[in-house]
């Protein structure tokens, strides 16, 4: 019999990605609403056909003590300097950084999770190709 993890039956890489995306879509919609982007959240929810968004899990009490100051992040990025790259890549990089800083303002754990997920994508792609 197949190994099950949280009632998931192993499948292809595409099926794994699809299941994970569907689980996270509700949390993405809630994050957009928290960032004052309700029209975009409503559009995504309508396009996905989601009637209800599951309530997010409670974060441990320790998380309330974590602080993320965007001004200090920007100062550190300025101190570090701009990576060498083409103007198009630099523009995409800065727009993405600015967007993530604003979308996850005051929510360091969620921002870290997104950045870690994005960082894992090239490795997952490489292993999938192998």
Short mmCIF file of N, CA and C in Angstrom, two decimals:
data_model
loop_
_atom_site.label_atom_id
_atom_site.label_comp_id
_atom_site.label_asym_id
_atom_site.label_seq_id
_atom_site.Cartn_x
_atom_site.Cartn_y
_atom_site.Cartn_z
N UNK A 1 0.85 -1.19 0.00
CA UNK A 1 0.00 0.00 0.00
C UNK A 1 0.89 1.24 0.00
N UNK A 2 0.45 2.33 -0.63
CA UNK A 2 1.29 3.53 -0.71
C UNK A 2 1.44 4.21 0.66
N UNK A 3 2.56 4.84 0.85
CA UNK A 3 2.81 5.58 2.09
C UNK A 3 1.97 6.83 2.07
N UNK A 4 1.34 7.14 3.19
CA UNK A 4 0.49 8.33 3.26
C UNK A 4 1.03 9.30 4.30
N UNK A 5 1.01 10.56 3.95
CA UNK A 5 1.41 11.62 4.84
C UNK A 5 0.29 12.64 4.84
N UNK A 6 -0.36 12.79 5.97
CA UNK A 6 -1.50 13.71 6.08
C UNK A 6 -2.56 13.40 5.02
N UNK A 7 -2.83 12.13 4.83
CA UNK A 7 -3.84 11.66 3.88
C UNK A 7 -3.50 11.97 2.42
N UNK A 8 -2.24 12.31 2.14
CA UNK A 8 -1.82 12.55 0.76
C UNK A 8 -1.25 11.27 0.19
N UNK A 9 -1.66 10.95 -1.00
CA UNK A 9 -1.06 9.83 -1.70
C UNK A 9 -0.01 10.40 -2.64
N UNK A 10 1.19 9.82 -2.62
CA UNK A 10 2.23 10.36 -3.50
C UNK A 10 1.77 10.37 -4.96
N UNK A 11 2.21 11.35 -5.66
CA UNK A 11 1.87 11.46 -7.08
C UNK A 11 3.02 12.11 -7.82
N UNK A 12 2.71 12.67 -8.95
CA UNK A 12 3.74 13.33 -9.75
C UNK A 12 4.14 14.66 -9.11
N UNK A 13 5.21 15.23 -9.61
CA UNK A 13 5.64 16.54 -9.13
C UNK A 13 4.58 17.60 -9.38
N UNK A 14 3.89 17.49 -10.52
CA UNK A 14 2.83 18.44 -10.84
C UNK A 14 1.69 18.33 -9.82
N UNK A 15 1.29 17.10 -9.49
CA UNK A 15 0.20 16.89 -8.52
C UNK A 15 0.60 17.42 -7.14
N UNK A 16 1.84 17.19 -6.75
CA UNK A 16 2.33 17.69 -5.47
C UNK A 16 2.26 19.21 -5.43
N UNK A 17 2.75 19.86 -6.51
CA UNK A 17 2.70 21.31 -6.57
C UNK A 17 1.29 21.85 -6.56
N UNK A 18 0.40 21.18 -7.27
CA UNK A 18 -1.00 21.61 -7.34
C UNK A 18 -1.67 21.51 -5.97
N UNK A 19 -1.46 20.41 -5.27
CA UNK A 19 -2.05 20.26 -3.93
C UNK A 19 -1.52 21.32 -2.97
N UNK A 20 -0.22 21.54 -3.02
CA UNK A 20 0.39 22.53 -2.12
C UNK A 20 -0.14 23.92 -2.44
N UNK A 21 -0.22 24.26 -3.73
CA UNK A 21 -0.72 25.58 -4.11
C UNK A 21 -2.16 25.77 -3.64
N UNK A 22 -2.98 24.76 -3.81
CA UNK A 22 -4.38 24.88 -3.39
C UNK A 22 -4.50 25.07 -1.88
N UNK A 23 -3.64 24.40 -1.12
CA UNK A 23 -3.66 24.58 0.34
C UNK A 23 -3.27 25.99 0.74
N UNK A 24 -2.31 26.55 0.02
CA UNK A 24 -1.79 27.86 0.39
C UNK A 24 -2.59 29.02 -0.19
N UNK A 25 -3.44 28.75 -1.16
CA UNK A 25 -4.18 29.83 -1.81
C UNK A 25 -5.05 30.60 -0.82
N UNK A 26 -5.68 29.90 0.09
CA UNK A 26 -6.51 30.58 1.09
C UNK A 26 -5.70 31.53 1.95
N UNK A 27 -4.50 31.12 2.32
CA UNK A 27 -3.65 31.97 3.14
C UNK A 27 -3.16 33.18 2.34
N UNK A 28 -2.93 32.98 1.05
CA UNK A 28 -2.55 34.10 0.19
C UNK A 28 -3.67 35.13 0.12
N UNK A 29 -4.88 34.67 0.00
CA UNK A 29 -6.04 35.57 -0.05
C UNK A 29 -6.16 36.34 1.25
N UNK A 30 -5.99 35.66 2.38
CA UNK A 30 -6.03 36.35 3.68
C UNK A 30 -4.91 37.38 3.80
N UNK A 31 -3.73 37.04 3.30
CA UNK A 31 -2.61 37.99 3.37
C UNK A 31 -2.90 39.23 2.53
N UNK A 32 -3.50 39.04 1.37
CA UNK A 32 -3.85 40.19 0.53
C UNK A 32 -4.89 41.07 1.22
N UNK A 33 -5.84 40.46 1.90
CA UNK A 33 -6.84 41.25 2.63
C UNK A 33 -6.19 42.03 3.77
N UNK A 34 -5.26 41.40 4.47
CA UNK A 34 -4.56 42.08 5.57
C UNK A 34 -3.69 43.23 5.06
N UNK A 35 -3.27 43.15 3.81
CA UNK A 35 -2.43 44.20 3.21
C UNK A 35 -3.28 45.25 2.50
N UNK A 36 -4.57 45.30 2.80
CA UNK A 36 -5.48 46.29 2.21
C UNK A 36 -5.63 46.11 0.70
N UNK A 37 -5.52 44.89 0.22
CA UNK A 37 -5.70 44.59 -1.20
C UNK A 37 -6.92 43.71 -1.40
N UNK A 38 -8.02 44.10 -0.75
CA UNK A 38 -9.25 43.30 -0.77
C UNK A 38 -9.79 43.07 -2.18
N UNK A 39 -9.80 44.06 -3.08
CA UNK A 39 -10.31 43.77 -4.43
C UNK A 39 -9.54 42.66 -5.14
N UNK A 40 -8.22 42.68 -4.99
CA UNK A 40 -7.40 41.62 -5.59
C UNK A 40 -7.70 40.28 -4.94
N UNK A 41 -7.84 40.27 -3.61
CA UNK A 41 -8.16 39.03 -2.89
C UNK A 41 -9.51 38.48 -3.34
N UNK A 42 -10.50 39.37 -3.50
CA UNK A 42 -11.83 38.93 -3.95
C UNK A 42 -11.78 38.37 -5.37
N UNK A 43 -10.98 39.00 -6.22
CA UNK A 43 -10.86 38.52 -7.60
C UNK A 43 -10.23 37.13 -7.64
N UNK A 44 -9.18 36.92 -6.85
CA UNK A 44 -8.52 35.61 -6.81
C UNK A 44 -9.46 34.56 -6.24
N UNK A 45 -10.17 34.92 -5.18
CA UNK A 45 -11.09 33.97 -4.56
C UNK A 45 -12.21 33.60 -5.53
N UNK A 46 -12.72 34.58 -6.27
CA UNK A 46 -13.77 34.31 -7.25
C UNK A 46 -13.27 33.45 -8.40
N UNK A 47 -12.06 33.76 -8.88
CA UNK A 47 -11.49 32.98 -9.99
C UNK A 47 -11.21 31.54 -9.59
N UNK A 48 -10.83 31.34 -8.32
CA UNK A 48 -10.53 29.99 -7.84
C UNK A 48 -11.79 29.24 -7.43
N UNK A 49 -12.91 29.95 -7.30
CA UNK A 49 -14.15 29.30 -6.90
C UNK A 49 -14.20 28.91 -5.44
N UNK A 50 -13.44 29.61 -4.58
CA UNK A 50 -13.44 29.30 -3.15
C UNK A 50 -14.60 30.02 -2.46
N UNK A 51 -15.45 29.25 -1.82
CA UNK A 51 -16.57 29.85 -1.10
C UNK A 51 -16.14 30.29 0.30
N UNK A 52 -15.34 29.48 0.97
CA UNK A 52 -14.86 29.81 2.31
C UNK A 52 -13.34 29.70 2.35
N UNK A 53 -12.73 30.55 3.17
CA UNK A 53 -11.30 30.50 3.37
C UNK A 53 -11.07 29.89 4.76
N UNK A 54 -10.28 28.80 4.84
CA UNK A 54 -10.04 28.22 6.16
C UNK A 54 -9.30 29.19 7.07
N UNK A 55 -9.62 29.13 8.34
CA UNK A 55 -8.98 29.99 9.33
C UNK A 55 -7.52 29.58 9.48
N UNK A 56 -6.59 30.56 9.50
CA UNK A 56 -5.18 30.21 9.62
C UNK A 56 -4.88 29.65 11.01
N UNK A 57 -3.85 28.82 11.12
CA UNK A 57 -3.50 28.28 12.44
C UNK A 57 -2.98 29.40 13.35
N UNK A 58 -3.16 29.20 14.64
CA UNK A 58 -2.67 30.18 15.62
C UNK A 58 -1.14 30.11 15.69
N UNK A 59 -0.51 31.27 15.71
CA UNK A 59 0.93 31.32 15.82
C UNK A 59 1.33 31.22 17.29
N UNK A 60 2.49 30.64 17.58
CA UNK A 60 2.95 30.58 18.97
C UNK A 60 3.12 31.98 19.54
N UNK A 61 2.98 32.12 20.85
CA UNK A 61 3.07 33.42 21.52
C UNK A 61 4.40 34.11 21.31
N UNK A 62 5.45 33.34 21.11
CA UNK A 62 6.78 33.90 20.91
C UNK A 62 6.84 34.78 19.67
N UNK A 63 6.04 34.50 18.68
CA UNK A 63 6.06 35.24 17.42
C UNK A 63 5.73 36.71 17.64
N UNK A 64 4.90 37.01 18.63
CA UNK A 64 4.52 38.40 18.89
C UNK A 64 5.73 39.26 19.26
N UNK A 65 6.81 38.63 19.72
CA UNK A 65 8.00 39.38 20.13
C UNK A 65 8.95 39.65 18.97
N UNK A 66 8.72 39.02 17.82
CA UNK A 66 9.58 39.25 16.66
C UNK A 66 9.19 40.56 16.00
N UNK A 67 10.16 41.35 15.68
CA UNK A 67 9.91 42.63 15.02
C UNK A 67 10.73 42.70 13.73
N UNK A 68 10.13 43.26 12.69
CA UNK A 68 10.80 43.45 11.42
C UNK A 68 10.60 44.89 11.01
N UNK A 69 11.66 45.67 11.05
CA UNK A 69 11.61 47.09 10.73
C UNK A 69 12.05 47.28 9.28
N UNK A 70 11.11 47.67 8.42
CA UNK A 70 11.39 47.81 7.00
C UNK A 70 12.49 48.84 6.76
N UNK A 71 12.49 49.92 7.54
CA UNK A 71 13.51 50.95 7.36
C UNK A 71 14.91 50.39 7.60
N UNK A 72 15.05 49.51 8.61
CA UNK A 72 16.34 48.89 8.86
C UNK A 72 16.71 47.90 7.76
N UNK A 73 15.72 47.20 7.21
CA UNK A 73 15.97 46.28 6.11
C UNK A 73 16.48 47.07 4.89
N UNK A 74 15.82 48.17 4.57
CA UNK A 74 16.23 49.00 3.43
C UNK A 74 17.64 49.56 3.67
N UNK A 75 17.93 50.00 4.90
CA UNK A 75 19.27 50.52 5.21
C UNK A 75 20.33 49.44 5.02
N UNK A 76 20.02 48.22 5.43
CA UNK A 76 20.97 47.11 5.28
C UNK A 76 21.17 46.77 3.80
N UNK A 77 20.09 46.78 3.03
CA UNK A 77 20.20 46.50 1.60
C UNK A 77 21.02 47.58 0.90
N UNK A 78 20.86 48.83 1.32
CA UNK A 78 21.63 49.94 0.75
C UNK A 78 23.10 49.79 1.09
N UNK A 79 23.38 49.39 2.33
CA UNK A 79 24.75 49.20 2.78
C UNK A 79 25.41 48.05 2.00
N UNK A 80 24.66 47.01 1.74
CA UNK A 80 25.17 45.83 1.02
C UNK A 80 25.51 46.17 -0.43
N UNK A 81 24.73 47.05 -1.02
CA UNK A 81 24.95 47.41 -2.41
C UNK A 81 24.06 46.64 -3.35
N UNK A 82 24.10 47.03 -4.60
CA UNK A 82 23.25 46.42 -5.63
C UNK A 82 24.03 45.31 -6.32
N UNK A 83 23.44 44.12 -6.44
CA UNK A 83 24.14 43.04 -7.15
C UNK A 83 24.32 43.37 -8.63
N UNK A 84 25.40 42.88 -9.21
CA UNK A 84 25.64 43.09 -10.64
C UNK A 84 24.66 42.25 -11.44
N UNK A 85 23.93 42.91 -12.32
CA UNK A 85 22.95 42.22 -13.14
C UNK A 85 22.47 43.17 -14.23
N UNK A 86 21.66 42.63 -15.13
CA UNK A 86 21.11 43.46 -16.20
C UNK A 86 20.05 44.40 -15.62
N UNK A 87 19.77 45.50 -16.28
CA UNK A 87 18.76 46.44 -15.78
C UNK A 87 17.37 45.80 -15.60
N UNK A 88 17.01 44.88 -16.47
CA UNK A 88 15.70 44.23 -16.36
C UNK A 88 15.63 43.40 -15.09
N UNK A 89 16.66 42.61 -14.82
CA UNK A 89 16.69 41.77 -13.62
C UNK A 89 16.71 42.65 -12.37
N UNK A 90 17.49 43.73 -12.40
CA UNK A 90 17.53 44.65 -11.26
C UNK A 90 16.15 45.25 -11.00
N UNK A 91 15.45 45.65 -12.05
CA UNK A 91 14.12 46.24 -11.88
C UNK A 91 13.16 45.23 -11.27
N UNK A 92 13.16 44.01 -11.77
CA UNK A 92 12.29 42.98 -11.21
C UNK A 92 12.65 42.72 -9.76
N UNK A 93 13.95 42.64 -9.46
CA UNK A 93 14.43 42.41 -8.09
C UNK A 93 13.92 43.49 -7.14
N UNK A 94 14.08 44.76 -7.53
CA UNK A 94 13.68 45.86 -6.64
C UNK A 94 12.16 45.93 -6.48
N UNK A 95 11.42 45.69 -7.54
CA UNK A 95 9.96 45.70 -7.42
C UNK A 95 9.50 44.57 -6.51
N UNK A 96 10.09 43.39 -6.66
CA UNK A 96 9.73 42.26 -5.82
C UNK A 96 10.08 42.51 -4.36
N UNK A 97 11.28 43.04 -4.11
CA UNK A 97 11.68 43.34 -2.73
C UNK A 97 10.75 44.37 -2.10
N UNK A 98 10.46 45.43 -2.83
CA UNK A 98 9.58 46.47 -2.31
C UNK A 98 8.19 45.89 -2.00
N UNK A 99 7.67 45.07 -2.92
CA UNK A 99 6.34 44.48 -2.74
C UNK A 99 6.30 43.57 -1.52
N UNK A 100 7.31 42.71 -1.38
CA UNK A 100 7.33 41.81 -0.23
C UNK A 100 7.48 42.57 1.08
N UNK A 101 8.30 43.63 1.07
CA UNK A 101 8.44 44.44 2.29
C UNK A 101 7.11 45.04 2.71
N UNK A 102 6.32 45.50 1.76
CA UNK A 102 5.03 46.12 2.09
C UNK A 102 3.96 45.08 2.41
N UNK A 103 3.94 43.99 1.65
CA UNK A 103 2.92 42.96 1.85
C UNK A 103 3.08 42.27 3.20
N UNK A 104 4.31 42.06 3.63
CA UNK A 104 4.56 41.34 4.87
C UNK A 104 5.07 42.24 5.99
N UNK A 105 4.74 43.51 5.92
CA UNK A 105 5.14 44.44 6.97
C UNK A 105 4.56 44.01 8.31
N UNK A 106 5.42 43.87 9.31
CA UNK A 106 4.98 43.47 10.64
C UNK A 106 4.70 41.97 10.77
N UNK A 107 5.04 41.19 9.75
CA UNK A 107 4.80 39.74 9.81
C UNK A 107 6.07 39.01 9.36
N UNK A 108 7.09 38.98 10.24
CA UNK A 108 8.39 38.43 9.85
C UNK A 108 8.36 36.93 9.55
N UNK A 109 7.57 36.15 10.26
CA UNK A 109 7.54 34.70 10.03
C UNK A 109 6.96 34.40 8.66
N UNK A 110 5.88 35.07 8.31
CA UNK A 110 5.26 34.83 7.01
C UNK A 110 6.19 35.25 5.87
N UNK A 111 6.89 36.37 6.05
CA UNK A 111 7.82 36.83 5.01
C UNK A 111 8.97 35.82 4.86
N UNK A 112 9.48 35.34 5.98
CA UNK A 112 10.55 34.34 5.94
C UNK A 112 10.08 33.09 5.21
N UNK A 113 8.85 32.65 5.48
CA UNK A 113 8.31 31.45 4.83
C UNK A 113 8.26 31.64 3.31
N UNK A 114 7.79 32.79 2.87
CA UNK A 114 7.70 33.05 1.43
C UNK A 114 9.10 33.04 0.81
N UNK A 115 10.05 33.72 1.43
CA UNK A 115 11.40 33.79 0.89
C UNK A 115 12.05 32.40 0.85
N UNK A 116 11.82 31.59 1.87
CA UNK A 116 12.37 30.24 1.89
C UNK A 116 11.74 29.38 0.80
N UNK A 117 10.46 29.54 0.59
CA UNK A 117 9.78 28.77 -0.46
C UNK A 117 10.33 29.15 -1.84
N UNK A 118 10.49 30.44 -2.08
CA UNK A 118 11.03 30.89 -3.34
C UNK A 118 12.47 30.39 -3.53
N UNK A 119 13.24 30.40 -2.45
CA UNK A 119 14.63 29.95 -2.54
C UNK A 119 14.73 28.46 -2.85
N UNK A 120 13.73 27.69 -2.45
CA UNK A 120 13.76 26.24 -2.70
C UNK A 120 13.39 25.87 -4.13
N UNK A 121 12.72 26.74 -4.85
CA UNK A 121 12.25 26.40 -6.19
C UNK A 121 13.35 25.95 -7.15
N UNK A 122 14.48 26.65 -7.24
CA UNK A 122 15.51 26.17 -8.17
C UNK A 122 16.03 24.78 -7.81
N UNK A 123 16.16 24.48 -6.53
CA UNK A 123 16.64 23.17 -6.11
C UNK A 123 15.63 22.09 -6.46
N UNK A 124 14.35 22.37 -6.23
CA UNK A 124 13.31 21.42 -6.56
C UNK A 124 13.28 21.17 -8.07
N UNK A 125 13.43 22.22 -8.85
CA UNK A 125 13.45 22.09 -10.31
C UNK A 125 14.64 21.25 -10.76
N UNK A 126 15.79 21.49 -10.16
CA UNK A 126 16.99 20.77 -10.53
C UNK A 126 16.84 19.27 -10.22
N UNK A 127 16.34 18.95 -9.05
CA UNK A 127 16.16 17.55 -8.67
C UNK A 127 15.10 16.89 -9.55
N UNK A 128 14.07 17.62 -9.90
CA UNK A 128 13.02 17.06 -10.75
C UNK A 128 13.58 16.70 -12.13
N UNK A 129 14.45 17.55 -12.66
CA UNK A 129 15.04 17.28 -13.97
C UNK A 129 15.96 16.07 -13.92
N UNK A 130 16.67 15.92 -12.80
CA UNK A 130 17.57 14.76 -12.68
C UNK A 130 16.76 13.48 -12.69
#
